CSV table of C-alpha atoms in Angstrom, one decimal:
chain,number,residue,atom,x,y,z
P,1,MET,CA,8.8,9.2,-9.4
P,2,SER,CA,5.8,11.0,-7.9
P,3,GLN,CA,5.0,7.9,-5.9
P,4,LEU,CA,8.4,8.3,-4.1
P,5,ILE,CA,7.2,11.6,-2.7
P,6,ASN,CA,3.6,10.5,-2.1
P,7,ILE,CA,4.5,7.4,-0.2
P,8,PHE,CA,6.0,9.6,2.5
P,9,LEU,CA,3.6,12.6,2.3
P,10,GLU,CA,0.4,11.1,1.0
P,11,PRO,CA,0.7,7.3,1.3
P,12,ALA,CA,-3.0,6.6,0.7
P,13,LYS,CA,-2.9,8.5,-2.6
P,14,ALA,CA,0.2,6.6,-3.6
P,15,PHE,CA,-1.4,3.2,-2.9
P,16,ARG,CA,-4.5,4.2,-4.8
P,17,ALA,CA,-2.4,5.1,-7.8
P,18,LEU,CA,-0.6,1.7,-7.5
P,19,GLN,CA,-3.8,-0.3,-7.3
P,20,ASP,CA,-4.1,-0.7,-11.1
P,21,LYS,CA,-0.4,-0.6,-11.9
P,22,PRO,CA,1.4,-2.4,-9.0
P,23,GLY,CA,5.0,-1.6,-9.8
P,24,PHE,CA,7.8,-2.7,-7.4
P,25,VAL,CA,11.1,-2.3,-9.2
P,26,LEU,CA,12.0,1.3,-8.3
P,27,PRO,CA,11.4,1.1,-4.5
P,28,MET,CA,13.1,-2.3,-4.3
P,29,LEU,CA,16.0,-1.1,-6.3
P,30,LEU,CA,16.5,2.0,-4.2
P,31,LEU,CA,16.6,0.0,-0.9
P,32,ALA,CA,18.7,-2.8,-2.4
P,33,VAL,CA,21.3,-0.5,-3.9
P,34,GLY,CA,21.3,1.8,-0.9
P,35,SER,CA,21.9,-1.2,1.5
P,36,GLY,CA,24.6,-2.6,-0.6
P,37,LEU,CA,26.3,0.8,-1.0
P,38,PHE,CA,26.2,1.4,2.8
P,39,GLY,CA,27.9,-1.9,3.5
P,40,LEU,CA,30.5,-1.3,0.8
P,41,LEU,CA,31.4,2.2,2.0
P,42,TYR,CA,31.5,1.2,5.6
P,43,PHE,CA,34.0,-1.6,5.2
P,44,LEU,CA,36.1,0.6,2.9
P,45,TYR,CA,36.0,3.4,5.5
P,46,VAL,CA,36.5,1.5,8.8
P,47,ASP,CA,40.0,1.2,10.3
P,48,PRO,CA,41.0,-2.4,9.4
P,49,GLU,CA,43.1,-3.1,12.5
P,50,TRP,CA,40.4,-1.7,14.8
P,51,PHE,CA,37.7,-3.7,13.0
P,52,ALA,CA,39.7,-7.0,13.4
P,53,ARG,CA,39.8,-6.4,17.2
P,54,HIS,CA,36.2,-5.4,17.3
P,55,GLN,CA,35.2,-8.5,15.3
P,56,GLU,CA,37.2,-10.7,17.7
P,57,ALA,CA,35.5,-9.1,20.7
P,58,GLN,CA,32.1,-9.8,19.2
P,59,VAL,CA,33.0,-13.5,18.7
P,60,LEU,CA,34.3,-13.8,22.3
P,61,ALA,CA,31.2,-12.1,23.7
P,62,GLY,CA,29.1,-14.9,22.2
P,63,ASN,CA,31.7,-17.7,22.9
P,64,PRO,CA,33.5,-16.8,26.1
P,65,ASP,CA,34.9,-20.3,26.5
P,66,MET,CA,36.9,-20.3,23.3
P,67,SER,CA,40.4,-21.8,23.8
P,68,PRO,CA,43.5,-20.0,22.6
P,69,GLN,CA,43.8,-22.5,19.7
P,70,GLU,CA,40.3,-21.9,18.6
P,71,LEU,CA,40.9,-18.1,18.8
P,72,GLU,CA,44.0,-18.3,16.7
P,73,GLN,CA,42.2,-20.5,14.1
P,74,MET,CA,39.4,-17.9,14.0
P,75,ARG,CA,41.9,-15.1,13.4
P,76,ARG,CA,43.4,-17.0,10.4
P,77,PHE,CA,40.1,-17.6,8.7
P,78,MET,CA,38.2,-14.4,9.6
P,79,PRO,CA,38.0,-12.0,6.6
P,80,GLY,CA,39.3,-8.5,6.9
P,81,ALA,CA,37.3,-5.3,6.5
P,82,ARG,CA,38.4,-4.7,2.9
P,83,THR,CA,37.4,-8.2,1.9
P,84,LEU,CA,34.1,-7.9,3.6
P,85,ALA,CA,33.3,-4.8,1.6
P,86,TRP,CA,33.0,-6.9,-1.6
P,87,ILE,CA,31.2,-9.7,0.2
P,88,THR,CA,28.7,-7.6,2.1
P,89,ALA,CA,27.5,-5.3,-0.8
P,90,PRO,CA,26.1,-8.1,-3.0
P,91,MET,CA,24.8,-10.0,0.0
P,92,ALA,CA,22.8,-6.9,1.1
P,93,ILE,CA,21.3,-6.5,-2.3
P,94,VAL,CA,20.4,-10.2,-2.5
P,95,THR,CA,18.9,-10.1,1.0
P,96,VAL,CA,16.6,-7.2,0.2
P,97,VAL,CA,15.3,-9.0,-2.9
P,98,VAL,CA,14.8,-12.3,-1.1
P,99,VAL,CA,13.0,-10.7,1.8
P,100,ASN,CA,10.6,-8.9,-0.6
P,101,LEU,CA,9.9,-12.2,-2.4
P,102,ILE,CA,9.2,-13.9,0.9
P,103,MET,CA,6.9,-11.1,2.0
P,104,ALA,CA,5.1,-11.2,-1.4
P,105,LEU,CA,4.5,-14.9,-0.8
P,106,TYR,CA,3.3,-14.2,2.7
P,107,TYR,CA,0.8,-11.6,1.4
P,108,LEU,CA,-0.4,-14.1,-1.3
P,109,LEU,CA,-1.1,-16.7,1.5
P,110,ALA,CA,-2.7,-14.0,3.7
P,111,GLY,CA,-4.9,-13.0,0.8
P,112,LYS,CA,-6.2,-16.6,0.5
P,113,VAL,CA,-6.9,-16.8,4.2
P,114,THR,CA,-8.7,-13.4,4.3
P,115,GLY,CA,-10.4,-13.8,0.9
P,116,THR,CA,-8.9,-10.7,-0.6
P,117,GLY,CA,-7.3,-12.6,-3.5
P,118,ILE,CA,-4.1,-10.5,-3.7
P,119,SER,CA,-1.8,-11.6,-6.5
P,120,PHE,CA,1.9,-12.3,-6.0
P,121,ARG,CA,2.8,-9.2,-8.1
P,122,ARG,CA,0.6,-6.9,-5.9
P,123,GLY,CA,2.1,-8.5,-2.8
P,124,LEU,CA,5.5,-7.7,-4.1
P,125,CYS,CA,4.4,-4.1,-4.8
P,126,LEU,CA,3.0,-3.8,-1.3
P,127,SER,CA,6.2,-5.2,0.3
P,128,ALA,CA,8.5,-3.0,-1.8
P,129,TRP,CA,6.7,0.3,-1.2
P,130,ALA,CA,6.1,-0.4,2.5
P,131,GLY,CA,9.8,-1.1,3.0
P,132,LEU,CA,10.9,2.2,1.4
P,133,PRO,CA,11.4,4.0,4.8
P,134,GLY,CA,14.4,1.7,5.2
P,135,VAL,CA,16.2,4.1,2.8
P,136,LEU,CA,16.1,6.7,5.5
P,137,GLY,CA,17.9,4.4,7.8
P,138,VAL,CA,20.6,4.0,5.2
P,139,LEU,CA,21.0,7.8,4.8
P,140,ALA,CA,21.1,8.3,8.6
P,141,GLY,CA,23.8,5.6,8.9
P,142,LEU,CA,25.9,7.1,6.1
P,143,ALA,CA,25.7,10.6,7.7
P,144,ALA,CA,26.7,9.2,11.1
P,145,MET,CA,29.6,7.3,9.6
P,146,TYR,CA,31.2,10.2,7.8
P,147,ALA,CA,30.5,12.6,10.7
P,148,GLY,CA,32.3,10.4,13.2
P,149,SER,CA,35.3,8.2,13.7
P,150,ASN,CA,36.4,5.3,11.5
P,151,GLN,CA,36.6,3.2,14.6
P,152,VAL,CA,32.9,2.3,15.0
P,153,GLY,CA,31.0,-0.9,14.6
P,154,PHE,CA,28.5,-1.3,11.8
P,155,GLU,CA,25.8,-2.1,14.3
P,156,SER,CA,26.4,1.3,16.0
P,157,LEU,CA,25.6,3.1,12.7
P,158,GLN,CA,22.0,1.8,12.7
P,159,MET,CA,20.9,5.1,14.1
P,160,LEU,CA,17.2,4.4,14.1
P,161,ASN,CA,17.5,1.1,15.9
P,162,VAL,CA,16.6,0.7,19.6
P,163,ASP,CA,20.3,0.2,20.2
P,164,PRO,CA,22.0,2.8,19.8
P,165,LEU,CA,19.1,5.3,19.7
P,166,PHE,CA,17.8,4.6,23.2
P,167,VAL,CA,20.2,2.2,24.8
P,168,GLN,CA,23.8,1.0,24.3
P,169,LEU,CA,23.9,-2.6,25.5
P,170,PRO,CA,27.1,-4.6,25.7
P,171,MET,CA,27.5,-7.3,23.1
P,172,ASP,CA,27.1,-10.1,25.6
P,173,HIS,CA,23.8,-8.7,27.0
P,174,ASP,CA,20.8,-11.0,26.6
P,175,TRP,CA,18.7,-8.3,24.9
P,176,ALA,CA,21.5,-6.9,22.7
P,177,ARG,CA,20.6,-8.8,19.5
P,178,LEU,CA,17.0,-7.7,19.7
P,179,ALA,CA,17.8,-4.1,20.5
P,180,LYS,CA,20.3,-3.9,17.8
P,181,SER,CA,18.0,-5.5,15.2
P,182,PHE,CA,14.7,-3.6,15.9
P,183,SER,CA,14.4,-0.4,13.9
P,184,LEU,CA,11.8,2.3,14.6
P,185,LEU,CA,11.3,2.4,10.9
P,186,ASN,CA,9.6,-1.0,11.2
P,187,LEU,CA,6.7,0.8,12.8
P,188,TRP,CA,6.5,3.1,9.7
P,189,SER,CA,6.7,0.2,7.3
P,190,TRP,CA,4.0,-1.8,9.1
P,191,PHE,CA,1.7,1.2,9.0
P,192,LEU,CA,2.3,1.6,5.3
P,193,ALA,CA,1.6,-2.1,4.6
P,194,ALA,CA,-1.6,-1.9,6.7
P,195,LEU,CA,-2.6,1.3,4.8
P,196,GLY,CA,-1.9,-0.3,1.5
P,197,TRP,CA,-3.9,-3.4,2.4
P,198,ARG,CA,-6.8,-1.4,3.6
P,199,THR,CA,-6.8,0.9,0.6
P,200,TRP,CA,-6.7,-1.8,-2.0
P,201,PHE,CA,-9.2,-4.2,-0.4
P,202,ASN,CA,-11.4,-1.8,1.6
P,203,THR,CA,-11.0,-3.8,4.8
P,204,GLY,CA,-11.1,-2.7,8.4
P,205,TRP,CA,-8.0,-1.5,10.2
P,206,GLY,CA,-8.1,-4.6,12.4
P,207,GLN,CA,-7.4,-7.1,9.5
P,208,ALA,CA,-5.0,-4.7,7.8
P,209,ILE,CA,-2.9,-4.3,11.0
P,210,VAL,CA,-2.8,-8.0,11.8
P,211,VAL,CA,-1.7,-8.9,8.3
P,212,SER,CA,1.0,-6.2,8.3
P,213,VAL,CA,2.5,-6.8,11.7
P,214,LEU,CA,2.2,-10.6,12.0
P,215,PRO,CA,5.6,-11.5,10.3
P,216,GLY,CA,7.4,-8.9,12.5
P,217,VAL,CA,5.7,-10.2,15.7
P,218,LEU,CA,6.8,-13.7,14.9
P,219,VAL,CA,10.4,-12.8,14.1
P,220,TYR,CA,11.0,-10.4,17.0
P,221,GLY,CA,8.9,-12.6,19.3
P,222,VAL,CA,11.2,-15.5,18.8
P,223,MET,CA,14.2,-13.2,19.4
P,224,ALA,CA,12.5,-12.1,22.7
P,225,ILE,CA,11.9,-15.7,23.8
P,226,PHE,CA,15.6,-16.5,23.2
P,227,ALA,CA,16.6,-13.4,25.2
P,228,ILE,CA,14.3,-14.4,28.1
P,229,LEU,CA,15.6,-18.0,28.1
């Protein structure tokens, strides 16, 4: 439990303690359960009728040429808010686990390229602990949800994302998807991953930063290209 405090206050100390015993269950469990709970509570809290209209507006923003028949068919098959509550929660938990497994595999491959020889378990540990700031995003979203109206989109509760923190772009804006997806907590997580890599393998900051930010640069870079095109 002391690592939960140290990862925020003394992250280098936390990673040194994790070097010989690379545990990953606790941070991954916290983020997975927190994300699932956030999704569950949101869809149980939001106004179902308002959410249906909001969902329809999102679809139309991405497909403005939908015919009335297609729109009616979409309404029939689109799940309601209460149904989504029980779909989103387990999906969020699974997503957190899968992303951490993918990142562990990435660190394993990065270790082979750089010659550090990081194991899959240690890569999983690095991914899980570096992703722990995401819990703060969950807490901020829950606070904003219960402090405001029950007629607000889930994307608007990502309080530490570029949108809505700095800008509020319409759903059909070219840069909306990137702005609504990029969280400032990514910067914190990338720093923690770089610090952990540097602490464990005594590398320079250059290698550590490249290893930590490369997946994010690829993902958000592709999103930026689509926005430009």
